[in-house]
Amino acid sequence: MTPEYRTDRDQTARLAESRLPARSIYLTRDQAVRWLEQLNRLTASDRTAADLREMRNSLEEACWLARWKREEVILEMCPSTLASVAQRLMQITHGESRIGDLHVLEDMIEALSWFDHHGDR
């Protein structure tokens, strides 16, 4: 079943405001699936995680597009979202009620933090 194709207006508005280009994160299909599963668990348990839901929606769309094009998954994110998601994931990994797979969380934090400091690869 294909996910509903939608444009994230909040992310588009932030990109227009900041005038900074989106960051492209290249993921293998397996890596993208693990990230998407992790984000689904996190957003199901935390209804206030708008930044995580935004990332999940963007990743879901990127996975669908990659499957259709038969190529790697390219997740495009606003730089300000990268920082807020990385910070939230750090809080989750250090919290008492850690949700999900620590290895996947660490992989996500490492990738998002790298882009926060270095930009596109």
Short mmCIF file of C-alpha atoms in Angstrom, two decimals:
data_model
loop_
_atom_site.label_atom_id
_atom_site.label_comp_id
_atom_site.label_asym_id
_atom_site.label_seq_id
_atom_site.Cartn_x
_atom_site.Cartn_y
_atom_site.Cartn_z
CA MET A 1 0.00 0.00 0.00
CA THR A 2 1.40 3.39 -0.95
CA PRO A 3 1.51 6.15 1.65
CA GLU A 4 -0.57 9.19 0.98
CA TYR A 5 1.56 11.66 -0.98
CA ARG A 6 1.49 14.97 0.81
CA THR A 7 3.58 18.12 1.07
CA ASP A 8 4.59 19.20 4.53
CA ARG A 9 3.53 22.86 4.63
CA ASP A 10 5.35 23.54 7.90
CA GLN A 11 8.67 22.35 6.50
CA THR A 12 8.14 24.26 3.26
CA ALA A 13 7.36 27.42 5.21
CA ARG A 14 10.45 27.01 7.39
CA LEU A 15 12.64 26.48 4.33
CA ALA A 16 11.24 29.61 2.70
CA GLU A 17 11.74 31.60 5.91
CA SER A 18 15.28 30.48 6.55
CA ARG A 19 16.30 30.60 2.89
CA LEU A 20 18.61 27.71 3.65
CA PRO A 21 18.59 24.72 1.34
CA ALA A 22 17.24 21.45 2.66
CA ARG A 23 19.80 18.90 3.78
CA SER A 24 19.82 15.59 1.90
CA ILE A 25 20.46 12.48 3.96
CA TYR A 26 21.20 9.36 1.89
CA LEU A 27 20.01 6.10 3.45
CA THR A 28 20.06 2.51 2.34
CA ARG A 29 16.63 0.94 2.04
CA ASP A 30 17.23 -1.25 5.11
CA GLN A 31 18.43 1.72 7.12
CA ALA A 32 15.39 3.77 6.05
CA VAL A 33 13.04 0.95 7.10
CA ARG A 34 14.69 0.74 10.54
CA TRP A 35 14.45 4.53 10.95
CA LEU A 36 10.81 4.54 9.86
CA GLU A 37 9.91 1.74 12.29
CA GLN A 38 11.67 3.60 15.09
CA LEU A 39 9.91 6.88 14.25
CA ASN A 40 6.55 5.08 14.16
CA ARG A 41 7.18 3.75 17.70
CA LEU A 42 8.30 7.15 18.96
CA THR A 43 5.41 9.11 17.48
CA ALA A 44 2.86 6.54 18.67
CA SER A 45 4.04 6.99 22.26
CA ASP A 46 4.52 10.79 22.16
CA ARG A 47 1.69 12.79 20.63
CA THR A 48 3.57 16.08 21.20
CA ALA A 49 6.52 15.14 18.98
CA ALA A 50 5.66 17.33 15.97
CA ASP A 51 9.27 17.38 14.76
CA LEU A 52 9.46 13.57 14.86
CA ARG A 53 6.12 13.26 13.05
CA GLU A 54 7.39 15.68 10.41
CA MET A 55 10.54 13.59 9.96
CA ARG A 56 8.48 10.37 9.84
CA ASN A 57 6.20 11.83 7.15
CA SER A 58 9.17 13.03 5.10
CA LEU A 59 10.91 9.66 5.43
CA GLU A 60 7.73 7.78 4.52
CA GLU A 61 7.45 9.88 1.37
CA ALA A 62 11.16 9.42 0.57
CA CYS A 63 10.83 5.62 0.99
CA TRP A 64 7.85 5.54 -1.35
CA LEU A 65 9.69 7.62 -3.93
CA ALA A 66 12.85 5.49 -3.67
CA ARG A 67 10.84 2.30 -4.15
CA TRP A 68 9.12 3.82 -7.18
CA LYS A 69 12.41 5.05 -8.68
CA ARG A 70 14.32 1.94 -7.54
CA GLU A 71 17.12 3.91 -5.94
CA GLU A 72 18.45 4.76 -2.49
CA VAL A 73 16.35 6.73 -0.04
CA ILE A 74 17.04 10.46 0.05
CA LEU A 75 15.55 12.19 3.08
CA GLU A 76 15.40 15.97 2.69
CA MET A 77 15.12 17.99 5.88
CA CYS A 78 15.18 21.62 6.90
CA PRO A 79 18.37 22.44 8.89
CA SER A 80 16.34 23.71 11.87
CA THR A 81 14.40 20.44 11.95
CA LEU A 82 17.65 18.45 11.90
CA ALA A 83 18.81 20.15 15.08
CA SER A 84 15.51 19.78 16.94
CA VAL A 85 15.08 16.11 15.98
CA ALA A 86 18.68 15.28 16.97
CA GLN A 87 18.15 16.99 20.33
CA ARG A 88 14.87 15.14 20.94
CA LEU A 89 16.47 11.79 20.05
CA MET A 90 19.33 12.52 22.49
CA GLN A 91 16.76 13.16 25.23
CA ILE A 92 15.02 9.88 24.40
CA THR A 93 18.26 7.84 24.53
CA HIS A 94 19.17 9.32 27.92
CA GLY A 95 15.66 9.17 29.38
CA GLU A 96 14.45 6.62 31.87
CA SER A 97 11.71 5.30 29.60
CA ARG A 98 13.77 4.73 26.46
CA ILE A 99 11.60 3.58 23.57
CA GLY A 100 12.90 1.43 20.76
CA ASP A 101 16.23 0.15 19.58
CA LEU A 102 19.24 2.01 20.99
CA HIS A 103 21.38 1.14 17.95
CA VAL A 104 18.85 2.66 15.55
CA LEU A 105 18.51 5.76 17.74
CA GLU A 106 22.30 6.17 17.81
CA ASP A 107 22.48 5.74 14.02
CA MET A 108 19.84 8.43 13.58
CA ILE A 109 21.54 10.83 16.01
CA GLU A 110 24.93 10.32 14.36
CA ALA A 111 23.57 11.00 10.87
CA LEU A 112 21.52 14.03 11.91
CA SER A 113 24.34 15.49 14.03
CA TRP A 114 26.85 15.06 11.22
CA PHE A 115 24.64 17.05 8.87
CA ASP A 116 23.98 19.66 11.52
CA HIS A 117 27.74 20.32 11.66
CA HIS A 118 28.90 19.58 8.09
CA GLY A 119 25.99 20.03 5.69
CA ASP A 120 25.33 17.78 2.70
CA ARG A 121 27.68 14.93 1.87
#
